[in-house]
């Protein structure tokens, strides 16, 4: 791969692995995917007379009454159902997204109110393109791990918009996941270690007031996605002294189905290890929700003792890597809310005209 | 749109928070402080489970102001498992699939928006039950 020499050169040798004083873990998790699906061939039909092969077979589309607030509330309720704790015990609600419905007025306070976690609550919205939710998870490890709070609810959720006709329109999907981070003793999956890697990289952006994002075309691959994903993944493996073979599952950010497969291969992971968490072919790229909802699909089937690698990626650019281990509490707790597969199977196909209406692309 | 009124109603809109009568133990939604069953004071706060069934429904093709962008949509009387009847929009369902007696569950959705720049009002709607794993 072209960028591999650079990746080698820039890799930090003694990577600062993040572990809180008190071990933390995922004590509850929940997914959300809206009901509507737009086939890629519909976009191709409208913009290229069917001549562009779709990057994904179909993507998820939110309904007229859905946005990041409503999708977050449902995922949060699923996470709470699995955790089985009173919402008043939640000390922080943090929502990572690049499609918050308000520019000013937090999503987190609405979500916190709806699930009954207000008012003794640290509520905030996070932003770092597609890794806004995973960095909130790292911050939650710190807050819970230091004993400042007992539980933090973190979300990665998006209702991504692609410019009509642009390559991103084929994949810009909707959905995401919620995780309740709490003490390791109550965890369904313990977070063993984490690492974060960030540089200033102009691969993808949206200026204030712009309706659609812009991207640096070919710049998005090697210098952005692969450099950060591989550097974070390698640093975590190296610092924890683990090999790809020590993991049952690996989940990567999924801007399309190919990138995570190539990243997995470069790190030494097989298709067998990534297939459970690879949801882009069915729902597209859910941005801040992408890697995190992949993790929910893994938690829906992992066995106690299974080790999981999670590596997110956010444009601009950075990656967060996590090593997790499923516990004996996972199998019974997972049945307390709808599985990620339930949401994916709940599917109504729409055409480009309905999509244009649902996504507010019509000016009346 | 009355921002203050919507804000005061947020507990019932977001969490179906109603009451349970201290005297006859019946559940009450929306909360009204006087029990409609026995006439006594009812002040015990109780959040409904959100599960119920479609009691009756109608499809709205000519919506009131603020709801134009969502039409056509179905409005239903939902009988909650605790007993009260609630009027609410059905969502995530095509009108042709709606049946009297079908089990539904509460979800929080966008109810209406005050133009392009005003507040977004969130609250309960009901959809076909998505069962647990
Ligand atoms: Zn009474």
GROMACS .gro file of C-alpha atoms and ligand atoms in nm:
model
  498
    1UNK     CA    1   0.000   0.000   0.000
    2UNK     CA    2   0.132   0.347  -0.098
    3UNK     CA    3   0.109   0.513   0.239
    4UNK     CA    4   0.262   0.236   0.445
    5UNK     CA    5   0.615   0.383   0.459
    6UNK     CA    6   0.476   0.704   0.598
    7UNK     CA    7   0.264   0.515   0.847
    8UNK     CA    8   0.571   0.327   0.967
    9UNK     CA    9   0.768   0.649   1.003
   10UNK     CA   10   0.499   0.834   1.193
   11UNK     CA   11   0.407   0.557   1.429
   12UNK     CA   12   0.491   0.649   1.783
   13UNK     CA   13   0.702   0.382   1.948
   14UNK     CA   14   0.591   0.406   2.309
   15UNK     CA   15   0.229   0.490   2.237
   16UNK     CA   16   0.052   0.639   2.542
   17UNK     CA   17  -0.220   0.384   2.603
   18UNK     CA   18  -0.516   0.515   2.802
   19UNK     CA   19  -0.632   0.316   3.103
   20UNK     CA   20  -0.827   0.477   3.388
   21UNK     CA   21  -0.736   0.420   3.753
   22UNK     CA   22  -1.056   0.220   3.800
   23UNK     CA   23  -1.140  -0.020   3.518
   24UNK     CA   24  -1.455   0.060   3.318
   25UNK     CA   25  -1.673  -0.115   3.066
   26UNK     CA   26  -1.991  -0.116   2.862
   27UNK     CA   27  -2.276  -0.185   3.105
   28UNK     CA   28  -2.550  -0.134   2.846
   29UNK     CA   29  -2.571  -0.079   2.471
   30UNK     CA   30  -2.837  -0.003   2.214
   31UNK     CA   31  -2.862   0.051   1.841
   32UNK     CA   32  -3.096   0.243   1.614
   33UNK     CA   33  -3.149   0.228   1.238
   34UNK     CA   34  -3.449   0.399   1.073
   35UNK     CA   35  -3.694   0.197   0.865
   36UNK     CA   36  -3.637   0.331   0.514
   37UNK     CA   37  -3.380   0.207   0.259
   38UNK     CA   38  -3.273   0.378  -0.062
   39UNK     CA   39  -3.113   0.135  -0.311
   40UNK     CA   40  -2.791   0.262  -0.469
   41UNK     CA   41  -2.928   0.179  -0.813
   42UNK     CA   42  -3.195   0.448  -0.760
   43UNK     CA   43  -2.928   0.717  -0.718
   44UNK     CA   44  -2.741   0.581  -1.017
   45UNK     CA   45  -3.064   0.582  -1.222
   46UNK     CA   46  -3.136   0.947  -1.143
   47UNK     CA   47  -2.785   1.089  -1.184
   48UNK     CA   48  -2.596   0.864  -1.427
   49UNK     CA   49  -2.868   0.682  -1.625
   50UNK     CA   50  -2.778   0.372  -1.425
   51UNK     CA   51  -2.414   0.375  -1.538
   52UNK     CA   52  -2.251   0.405  -1.193
   53UNK     CA   53  -2.228   0.079  -1.002
   54UNK     CA   54  -2.351   0.155  -0.647
   55UNK     CA   55  -2.087   0.151  -0.370
   56UNK     CA   56  -2.337  -0.014  -0.134
   57UNK     CA   57  -2.655  -0.205  -0.230
   58UNK     CA   58  -2.867   0.028  -0.016
   59UNK     CA   59  -2.850   0.284   0.264
   60UNK     CA   60  -3.075   0.370   0.557
   61UNK     CA   61  -3.287   0.686   0.539
   62UNK     CA   62  -3.464   0.855   0.834
   63UNK     CA   63  -3.838   0.919   0.823
   64UNK     CA   64  -3.994   1.268   0.816
   65UNK     CA   65  -4.026   1.276   1.195
   66UNK     CA   66  -3.675   1.150   1.275
   67UNK     CA   67  -3.345   1.324   1.345
   68UNK     CA   68  -3.037   1.272   1.563
   69UNK     CA   69  -3.240   1.357   1.876
   70UNK     CA   70  -3.514   1.099   1.816
   71UNK     CA   71  -3.272   0.827   1.701
   72UNK     CA   72  -3.049   0.892   2.004
   73UNK     CA   73  -3.345   0.867   2.242
   74UNK     CA   74  -3.438   0.522   2.111
   75UNK     CA   75  -3.080   0.389   2.117
   76UNK     CA   76  -3.038   0.532   2.469
   77UNK     CA   77  -3.356   0.359   2.590
   78UNK     CA   78  -3.223   0.030   2.451
   79UNK     CA   79  -2.891   0.081   2.632
   80UNK     CA   80  -3.074   0.156   2.958
   81UNK     CA   81  -3.297  -0.151   2.919
   82UNK     CA   82  -2.990  -0.372   2.888
   83UNK     CA   83  -2.806  -0.202   3.175
   84UNK     CA   84  -3.105  -0.220   3.408
   85UNK     CA   85  -3.008   0.091   3.607
   86UNK     CA   86  -3.220   0.390   3.708
   87UNK     CA   87  -3.164   0.681   3.466
   88UNK     CA   88  -3.103   0.914   3.761
   89UNK     CA   89  -2.770   0.735   3.817
   90UNK     CA   90  -2.636   0.862   3.483
   91UNK     CA   91  -2.388   1.145   3.544
   92UNK     CA   92  -2.322   1.242   3.182
   93UNK     CA   93  -2.503   1.224   2.848
   94UNK     CA   94  -2.272   1.295   2.555
   95UNK     CA   95  -2.390   1.285   2.195
   96UNK     CA   96  -2.138   1.269   1.911
   97UNK     CA   97  -2.277   1.367   1.570
   98UNK     CA   98  -2.225   1.587   1.269
   99UNK     CA   99  -2.598   1.630   1.213
  100UNK     CA  100  -2.731   1.776   1.538
  101UNK     CA  101  -3.073   1.932   1.459
  102UNK     CA  102  -2.978   2.264   1.619
  103UNK     CA  103  -2.657   2.462   1.561
  104UNK     CA  104  -2.711   2.610   1.908
  105UNK     CA  105  -2.912   2.405   2.163
  106UNK     CA  106  -2.770   2.075   2.270
  107UNK     CA  107  -2.902   1.740   2.157
  108UNK     CA  108  -2.775   1.590   2.483
  109UNK     CA  109  -3.008   1.786   2.713
  110UNK     CA  110  -3.315   1.675   2.512
  111UNK     CA  111  -3.198   1.312   2.516
  112UNK     CA  112  -3.117   1.339   2.889
  113UNK     CA  113  -3.464   1.477   2.966
  114UNK     CA  114  -3.642   1.215   2.753
  115UNK     CA  115  -3.474   0.922   2.931
  116UNK     CA  116  -3.518   1.076   3.277
  117UNK     CA  117  -3.151   1.153   3.348
  118UNK     CA  118  -3.194   1.528   3.417
  119UNK     CA  119  -3.119   1.751   3.608
  120UNK     CA  120  -2.806   1.625   3.792
  121UNK     CA  121  -2.634   1.578   3.460
  122UNK     CA  122  -2.331   1.682   3.257
  123UNK     CA  123  -2.487   1.710   2.910
  124UNK     CA  124  -2.282   1.792   2.601
  125UNK     CA  125  -2.260   1.743   2.226
  126UNK     CA  126  -1.935   1.621   2.076
  127UNK     CA  127  -1.792   1.687   1.735
  128UNK     CA  128  -1.508   1.525   1.539
  129UNK     CA  129  -1.670   1.409   1.216
  130UNK     CA  130  -1.724   1.031   1.231
  131UNK     CA  131  -1.537   0.969   1.556
  132UNK     CA  132  -1.735   1.207   1.776
  133UNK     CA  133  -1.896   0.916   1.962
  134UNK     CA  134  -1.582   0.711   2.021
  135UNK     CA  135  -1.392   1.006   2.169
  136UNK     CA  136  -1.689   1.062   2.402
  137UNK     CA  137  -1.644   0.697   2.504
  138UNK     CA  138  -1.280   0.764   2.593
  139UNK     CA  139  -1.376   1.072   2.795
  140UNK     CA  140  -1.644   0.863   2.969
  141UNK     CA  141  -1.377   0.607   3.064
  142UNK     CA  142  -1.192   0.893   3.232
  143UNK     CA  143  -1.491   1.036   3.420
  144UNK     CA  144  -1.618   0.698   3.536
  145UNK     CA  145  -1.269   0.556   3.588
  146UNK     CA  146  -1.170   0.843   3.815
  147UNK     CA  147  -1.484   0.805   4.023
  148UNK     CA  148  -1.622   1.150   3.937
  149UNK     CA  149  -1.943   0.987   3.813
  150UNK     CA  150  -2.081   0.632   3.819
  151UNK     CA  151  -2.221   0.608   3.466
  152UNK     CA  152  -2.191   0.801   3.142
  153UNK     CA  153  -2.418   0.754   2.841
  154UNK     CA  154  -2.234   0.817   2.516
  155UNK     CA  155  -2.378   0.815   2.165
  156UNK     CA  156  -2.253   0.820   1.809
  157UNK     CA  157  -2.552   0.901   1.587
  158UNK     CA  158  -2.593   1.062   1.247
  159UNK     CA  159  -2.845   1.138   0.975
  160UNK     CA  160  -2.585   1.214   0.710
  161UNK     CA  161  -2.660   1.433   0.408
  162UNK     CA  162  -2.480   1.386   0.076
  163UNK     CA  163  -2.489   1.649  -0.199
  164UNK     CA  164  -2.735   1.526  -0.465
  165UNK     CA  165  -2.541   1.338  -0.732
  166UNK     CA  166  -2.216   1.335  -0.534
  167UNK     CA  167  -2.033   1.007  -0.466
  168UNK     CA  168  -2.114   1.048  -0.095
  169UNK     CA  169  -2.488   1.042  -0.167
  170UNK     CA  170  -2.466   0.666  -0.234
  171UNK     CA  171  -2.344   0.593   0.118
  172UNK     CA  172  -2.464   0.877   0.350
  173UNK     CA  173  -2.690   0.680   0.583
  174UNK     CA  174  -2.866   0.721   0.917
  175UNK     CA  175  -2.836   0.542   1.250
  176UNK     CA  176  -2.598   0.482   1.535
  177UNK     CA  177  -2.555   0.347   1.883
  178UNK     CA  178  -2.562   0.429   2.254
  179UNK     CA  179  -2.333   0.288   2.523
  180UNK     CA  180  -2.362   0.317   2.896
  181UNK     CA  181  -2.011   0.326   3.038
  182UNK     CA  182  -1.985   0.215   3.400
  183UNK     CA  183  -1.774   0.013   3.646
  184UNK     CA  184  -1.602  -0.295   3.499
  185UNK     CA  185  -1.763  -0.520   3.765
  186UNK     CA  186  -2.105  -0.456   3.603
  187UNK     CA  187  -1.982  -0.462   3.244
  188UNK     CA  188  -2.117  -0.667   2.955
  189UNK     CA  189  -1.781  -0.593   2.791
  190UNK     CA  190  -1.478  -0.460   2.979
  191UNK     CA  191  -1.270  -0.187   2.813
  192UNK     CA  192  -0.912  -0.310   2.863
  193UNK     CA  193  -0.726  -0.025   2.695
  194UNK     CA  194  -0.768   0.265   2.454
  195UNK     CA  195  -0.557   0.488   2.233
  196UNK     CA  196  -0.618   0.799   2.022
  197UNK     CA  197  -0.427   0.934   1.723
  198UNK     CA  198  -0.498   1.271   1.556
  199UNK     CA  199  -0.340   1.503   1.299
  200UNK     CA  200  -0.454   1.807   1.095
  201UNK     CA  201  -0.567   1.647   0.768
  202UNK     CA  202  -0.800   1.818   0.513
  203UNK     CA  203  -0.984   1.511   0.381
  204UNK     CA  204  -1.349   1.606   0.446
  205UNK     CA  205  -1.521   1.910   0.592
  206UNK     CA  206  -1.839   2.115   0.605
  207UNK     CA  207  -1.821   2.490   0.656
  208UNK     CA  208  -2.062   2.669   0.892
  209UNK     CA  209  -2.392   2.729   0.709
  210UNK     CA  210  -2.318   2.483   0.427
  211UNK     CA  211  -2.586   2.220   0.367
  212UNK     CA  212  -2.351   1.954   0.236
  213UNK     CA  213  -1.997   1.843   0.312
  214UNK     CA  214  -1.702   1.871   0.074
  215UNK     CA  215  -1.423   1.618   0.038
  216UNK     CA  216  -1.066   1.608  -0.084
  217UNK     CA  217  -1.147   1.341  -0.347
  218UNK     CA  218  -0.858   1.090  -0.355
  219UNK     CA  219  -0.712   1.249  -0.046
  220UNK     CA  220  -0.966   1.062   0.166
  221UNK     CA  221  -0.796   0.720   0.136
  222UNK     CA  222  -0.426   0.684   0.214
  223UNK     CA  223  -0.340   1.007   0.403
  224UNK     CA  224  -0.667   1.012   0.595
  225UNK     CA  225  -0.857   0.689   0.659
  226UNK     CA  226  -0.572   0.438   0.628
  227UNK     CA  227  -0.298   0.641   0.793
  228UNK     CA  228  -0.504   0.709   1.107
  229UNK     CA  229  -0.691   0.380   1.130
  230UNK     CA  230  -0.375   0.172   1.087
  231UNK     CA  231  -0.163   0.389   1.317
  232UNK     CA  232  -0.422   0.368   1.597
  233UNK     CA  233  -0.480  -0.004   1.547
  234UNK     CA  234  -0.109  -0.086   1.538
  235UNK     CA  235  -0.029   0.126   1.842
  236UNK     CA  236  -0.298  -0.044   2.047
  237UNK     CA  237  -0.191  -0.396   1.942
  238UNK     CA  238   0.173  -0.317   2.011
  239UNK     CA  239   0.119  -0.150   2.348
  240UNK     CA  240  -0.114  -0.423   2.474
  241UNK     CA  241   0.114  -0.698   2.343
  242UNK     CA  242  -0.171  -0.858   2.147
  243UNK     CA  243  -0.183  -1.008   1.797
  244UNK     CA  244  -0.478  -1.011   1.552
  245UNK     CA  245  -0.520  -1.381   1.632
  246UNK     CA  246  -0.600  -1.293   1.995
  247UNK     CA  247  -0.924  -1.125   1.883
  248UNK     CA  248  -1.250  -1.291   1.790
  249UNK     CA  249  -1.387  -0.970   1.633
  250UNK     CA  250  -1.263  -0.643   1.485
  251UNK     CA  251  -1.473  -0.339   1.391
  252UNK     CA  252  -1.352  -0.043   1.184
  253UNK     CA  253  -1.514   0.277   1.064
  254UNK     CA  254  -1.708   0.204   0.746
  255UNK     CA  255  -1.729   0.489   0.493
  256UNK     CA  256  -1.784   0.211   0.235
  257UNK     CA  257  -1.743  -0.169   0.250
  258UNK     CA  258  -1.391  -0.168   0.096
  259UNK     CA  259  -1.197   0.058   0.331
  260UNK     CA  260  -1.256  -0.148   0.649
  261UNK     CA  261  -1.173  -0.470   0.462
  262UNK     CA  262  -0.842  -0.324   0.338
  263UNK     CA  263  -0.760  -0.183   0.683
  264UNK     CA  264  -0.834  -0.521   0.843
  265UNK     CA  265  -0.611  -0.697   0.594
  266UNK     CA  266  -0.325  -0.450   0.647
  267UNK     CA  267  -0.341  -0.508   1.023
  268UNK     CA  268  -0.361  -0.886   0.983
  269UNK     CA  269  -0.732  -0.942   1.053
  270UNK     CA  270  -0.946  -1.179   0.844
  271UNK     CA  271  -1.288  -1.131   0.685
  272UNK     CA  272  -1.417  -1.382   0.942
  273UNK     CA  273  -1.319  -1.141   1.222
  274UNK     CA  274  -1.479  -0.828   1.068
  275UNK     CA  275  -1.792  -0.960   0.896
  276UNK     CA  276  -2.025  -0.941   1.200
  277UNK     CA  277  -1.958  -0.571   1.257
  278UNK     CA  278  -1.947  -0.476   0.888
  279UNK     CA  279  -2.287  -0.314   0.834
  280UNK     CA  280  -2.207  -0.062   0.556
  281UNK     CA  281  -2.343  -0.292   0.280
  282UNK     CA  282  -2.685  -0.291   0.449
  283UNK     CA  283  -2.720   0.059   0.593
  284UNK     CA  284  -2.443   0.268   0.431
  285UNK     CA  285  -2.210   0.496   0.622
  286UNK     CA  286  -2.373   0.616   0.942
  287UNK     CA  287  -2.084   0.855   1.013
  288UNK     CA  288  -2.048   0.902   1.391
  289UNK     CA  289  -2.266   0.592   1.427
  290UNK     CA  290  -2.068   0.372   1.188
  291UNK     CA  291  -1.802   0.192   1.395
  292UNK     CA  292  -2.017   0.206   1.710
  293UNK     CA  293  -2.323   0.038   1.559
  294UNK     CA  294  -2.083  -0.223   1.419
  295UNK     CA  295  -1.979  -0.288   1.779
  296UNK     CA  296  -2.344  -0.338   1.883
  297UNK     CA  297  -2.382  -0.609   1.616
  298UNK     CA  298  -2.073  -0.782   1.762
  299UNK     CA  299  -2.209  -0.755   2.119
  300UNK     CA  300  -2.532  -0.913   1.993
  301UNK     CA  301  -2.342  -1.238   1.925
  302UNK     CA  302  -2.008  -1.237   2.116
  303UNK     CA  303  -1.943  -1.507   2.378
  304UNK     CA  304  -1.795  -1.442   2.723
  305UNK     CA  305  -1.417  -1.406   2.696
  306UNK     CA  306  -1.420  -1.298   2.330
  307UNK     CA  307  -1.179  -1.014   2.262
  308UNK     CA  308  -1.291  -0.727   2.036
  309UNK     CA  309  -1.086  -0.457   1.861
  310UNK     CA  310  -1.270  -0.133   1.775
  311UNK     CA  311  -1.107   0.140   1.564
  312UNK     CA  312  -1.305   0.448   1.465
  313UNK     CA  313  -1.203   0.718   1.218
  314UNK     CA  314  -1.306   1.081   1.196
  315UNK     CA  315  -1.211   1.316   0.914
  316UNK     CA  316  -0.994   1.609   0.996
  317UNK     CA  317  -0.852   1.353   1.109
  318UNK     CA  318  -0.812   1.096   1.384
  319UNK     CA  319  -0.879   0.744   1.507
  320UNK     CA  320  -0.970   0.599   1.846
  321UNK     CA  321  -0.881   0.238   1.918
  322UNK     CA  322  -1.024   0.015   2.194
  323UNK     CA  323  -0.958  -0.333   2.322
  324UNK     CA  324  -1.266  -0.493   2.480
  325UNK     CA  325  -1.346  -0.831   2.635
  326UNK     CA  326  -1.702  -0.968   2.653
  327UNK     CA  327  -1.810  -1.088   2.999
  328UNK     CA  328  -2.046  -1.353   3.133
  329UNK     CA  329  -2.317  -1.088   3.182
  330UNK     CA  330  -2.351  -1.023   2.809
  331UNK     CA  331  -2.563  -1.321   2.688
  332UNK     CA  332  -2.862  -1.264   2.919
  333UNK     CA  333  -2.851  -0.882   2.903
  334UNK     CA  334  -2.846  -0.864   2.525
  335UNK     CA  335  -3.199  -1.007   2.510
  336UNK     CA  336  -3.347  -0.707   2.695
  337UNK     CA  337  -3.367  -0.480   2.388
  338UNK     CA  338  -3.409  -0.522   2.010
  339UNK     CA  339  -3.095  -0.652   1.842
  340UNK     CA  340  -2.916  -0.451   1.574
  341UNK     CA  341  -3.025  -0.716   1.322
  342UNK     CA  342  -3.392  -0.647   1.410
  343UNK     CA  343  -3.349  -0.286   1.306
  344UNK     CA  344  -3.168  -0.380   0.987
  345UNK     CA  345  -3.434  -0.638   0.896
  346UNK     CA  346  -3.710  -0.378   0.952
  347UNK     CA  347  -3.693  -0.233   0.604
  348UNK     CA  348  -3.909  -0.039   0.363
  349UNK     CA  349  -3.761   0.041   0.026
  350UNK     CA  350  -3.821   0.391  -0.113
  351UNK     CA  351  -3.744   0.553  -0.448
  352UNK     CA  352  -3.541   0.867  -0.513
  353UNK     CA  353  -3.852   1.088  -0.517
  354UNK     CA  354  -3.963   0.983  -0.169
  355UNK     CA  355  -3.601   1.012  -0.051
  356UNK     CA  356  -3.584   1.372  -0.176
  357UNK     CA  357  -3.899   1.452   0.023
  358UNK     CA  358  -3.791   1.269   0.341
  359UNK     CA  359  -3.450   1.435   0.346
  360UNK     CA  360  -3.588   1.786   0.303
  361UNK     CA  361  -3.420   1.840  -0.032
  362UNK     CA  362  -3.733   2.002  -0.179
  363UNK     CA  363  -3.768   2.379  -0.138
  364UNK     CA  364  -4.135   2.479  -0.132
  365UNK     CA  365  -4.623   2.779   1.889
  366UNK     CA  366  -4.643   2.829   2.264
  367UNK     CA  367  -4.288   2.753   2.381
  368UNK     CA  368  -4.367   2.780   2.753
  369UNK     CA  369  -4.669   2.548   2.732
  370UNK     CA  370  -4.475   2.285   2.536
  371UNK     CA  371  -4.193   2.304   2.786
  372UNK     CA  372  -4.431   2.248   3.080
  373UNK     CA  373  -4.572   1.938   2.908
  374UNK     CA  374  -4.232   1.781   2.836
  375UNK     CA  375  -4.255   1.503   3.097
  376UNK     CA  376  -4.581   1.372   2.954
  377UNK     CA  377  -4.466   1.429   2.595
  378UNK     CA  378  -4.129   1.253   2.637
  379UNK     CA  379  -4.209   0.983   2.892
  380UNK     CA  380  -4.590   0.944   2.899
  381UNK     CA  381  -4.579   1.063   3.257
  382UNK     CA  382  -4.928   1.048   3.405
  383UNK     CA  383  -5.074   0.958   3.742
  384UNK     CA  384  -5.202   0.668   3.946
  385UNK     CA  385  -5.498   0.746   4.169
  386UNK     CA  386  -5.412   0.690   4.538
  387UNK     CA  387  -5.772   0.588   4.609
  388UNK     CA  388  -5.900   0.362   4.331
  389UNK     CA  389  -5.552   0.278   4.186
  390UNK     CA  390  -5.660   0.355   3.829
  391UNK     CA  391  -5.400   0.503   3.591
  392UNK     CA  392  -5.460   0.847   3.444
  393UNK     CA  393  -5.314   1.002   3.129
  394UNK     CA  394  -5.280   1.289   3.058
  395UNK     CA  395  -5.238   1.391   3.423
  396UNK     CA  396  -5.532   1.594   3.558
  397UNK     CA  397  -5.488   1.581   3.937
  398UNK     CA  398  -5.852   1.481   3.994
  399UNK     CA  399  -5.928   1.115   3.927
  400UNK     CA  400  -6.191   1.079   3.649
  401UNK     CA  401  -6.289   0.739   3.792
  402UNK     CA  402  -6.361   0.824   4.156
  403UNK     CA  403  -6.337   1.204   4.177
  404UNK     CA  404  -6.066   1.202   4.445
  405UNK     CA  405  -5.728   1.380   4.428
  406UNK     CA  406  -5.481   1.189   4.210
  407UNK     CA  407  -5.124   1.307   4.254
  408UNK     CA  408  -4.911   0.993   4.239
  409UNK     CA  409  -4.680   1.041   3.938
  410UNK     CA  410  -4.659   0.732   3.716
  411UNK     CA  411  -4.482   0.692   3.381
  412UNK     CA  412  -4.679   0.464   3.149
  413UNK     CA  413  -4.495   0.168   2.994
  414UNK     CA  414  -4.562   0.291   2.642
  415UNK     CA  415  -4.717  -0.039   2.531
  416UNK     CA  416  -5.075  -0.050   2.406
  417UNK     CA  417  -5.299  -0.128   2.110
  418UNK     CA  418  -5.477   0.064   1.836
  419UNK     CA  419  -5.834   0.130   1.955
  420UNK     CA  420  -5.938   0.330   1.648
  421UNK     CA  421  -5.769   0.546   1.386
  422UNK     CA  422  -5.816   0.784   1.096
  423UNK     CA  423  -5.586   0.895   0.817
  424UNK     CA  424  -5.531   1.273   0.792
  425UNK     CA  425  -5.494   1.408   0.439
  426UNK     CA  426  -5.563   1.776   0.513
  427UNK     CA  427  -5.349   1.852   0.816
  428UNK     CA  428  -5.365   2.153   1.047
  429UNK     CA  429  -5.099   2.427   1.038
  430UNK     CA  430  -4.756   2.301   1.137
  431UNK     CA  431  -4.817   1.942   1.023
  432UNK     CA  432  -4.841   1.998   0.645
  433UNK     CA  433  -4.508   1.838   0.561
  434UNK     CA  434  -4.603   1.507   0.727
  435UNK     CA  435  -4.938   1.438   0.554
  436UNK     CA  436  -5.082   1.191   0.491
  437UNK     CA  437  -5.048   1.042   0.838
  438UNK     CA  438  -5.258   0.833   1.074
  439UNK     CA  439  -5.397   0.955   1.406
  440UNK     CA  440  -5.500   0.683   1.646
  441UNK     CA  441  -5.669   0.638   1.978
  442UNK     CA  442  -5.425   0.407   2.154
  443UNK     CA  443  -5.541   0.208   2.455
  444UNK     CA  444  -5.241   0.188   2.688
  445UNK     CA  445  -5.189  -0.139   2.877
  446UNK     CA  446  -5.250   0.060   3.199
  447UNK     CA  447  -5.596   0.154   3.068
  448UNK     CA  448  -5.597   0.518   2.953
  449UNK     CA  449  -5.678   0.611   2.591
  450UNK     CA  450  -5.426   0.842   2.425
  451UNK     CA  451  -5.461   1.030   2.097
  452UNK     CA  452  -5.139   1.017   1.898
  453UNK     CA  453  -4.990   0.992   1.552
  454UNK     CA  454  -4.886   0.648   1.427
  455UNK     CA  455  -4.543   0.631   1.264
  456UNK     CA  456  -4.321   0.383   1.075
  457UNK     CA  457  -4.630   0.225   0.921
  458UNK     CA  458  -4.823   0.256   0.594
  459UNK     CA  459  -5.193   0.338   0.632
  460UNK     CA  460  -5.287   0.012   0.457
  461UNK     CA  461  -5.111  -0.192   0.728
  462UNK     CA  462  -5.294  -0.040   1.026
  463UNK     CA  463  -5.540  -0.269   1.202
  464UNK     CA  464  -5.768  -0.215   1.500
  465UNK     CA  465  -5.622  -0.403   1.797
  466UNK     CA  466  -5.266  -0.414   1.666
  467UNK     CA  467  -5.003  -0.388   1.939
  468UNK     CA  468  -4.804  -0.064   1.933
  469UNK     CA  469  -4.533   0.101   2.143
  470UNK     CA  470  -4.441   0.460   2.222
  471UNK     CA  471  -4.150   0.628   2.045
  472UNK     CA  472  -4.032   0.987   2.073
  473UNK     CA  473  -4.041   1.171   1.742
  474UNK     CA  474  -4.057   1.521   1.595
  475UNK     CA  475  -4.418   1.638   1.634
  476UNK     CA  476  -4.386   1.971   1.454
  477UNK     CA  477  -4.146   2.254   1.391
  478UNK     CA  478  -4.205   2.625   1.412
  479UNK     CA  479  -4.086   2.709   1.059
  480UNK     CA  480  -3.722   2.683   0.949
  481UNK     CA  481  -3.585   2.879   1.245
  482UNK     CA  482  -3.819   2.803   1.535
  483UNK     CA  483  -3.807   2.534   1.799
  484UNK     CA  484  -3.855   2.166   1.719
  485UNK     CA  485  -4.124   2.003   1.930
  486UNK     CA  486  -4.061   1.638   2.023
  487UNK     CA  487  -4.314   1.401   2.174
  488UNK     CA  488  -4.482   1.064   2.168
  489UNK     CA  489  -4.606   0.874   1.868
  490UNK     CA  490  -4.678   0.501   1.841
  491UNK     CA  491  -4.544   0.238   1.602
  492UNK     CA  492  -4.578  -0.139   1.555
  493UNK     CA  493  -4.388  -0.319   1.833
  494UNK     CA  494  -4.028  -0.402   1.755
  495UNK     CA  495  -3.966  -0.697   1.983
  496UNK     CA  496  -3.655  -0.749   2.193
  497UNK     CA  497  -3.380  -0.978   2.069
  498LIG    ZN1  498  -5.952   0.725   4.157
   0.00000   0.00000   0.00000
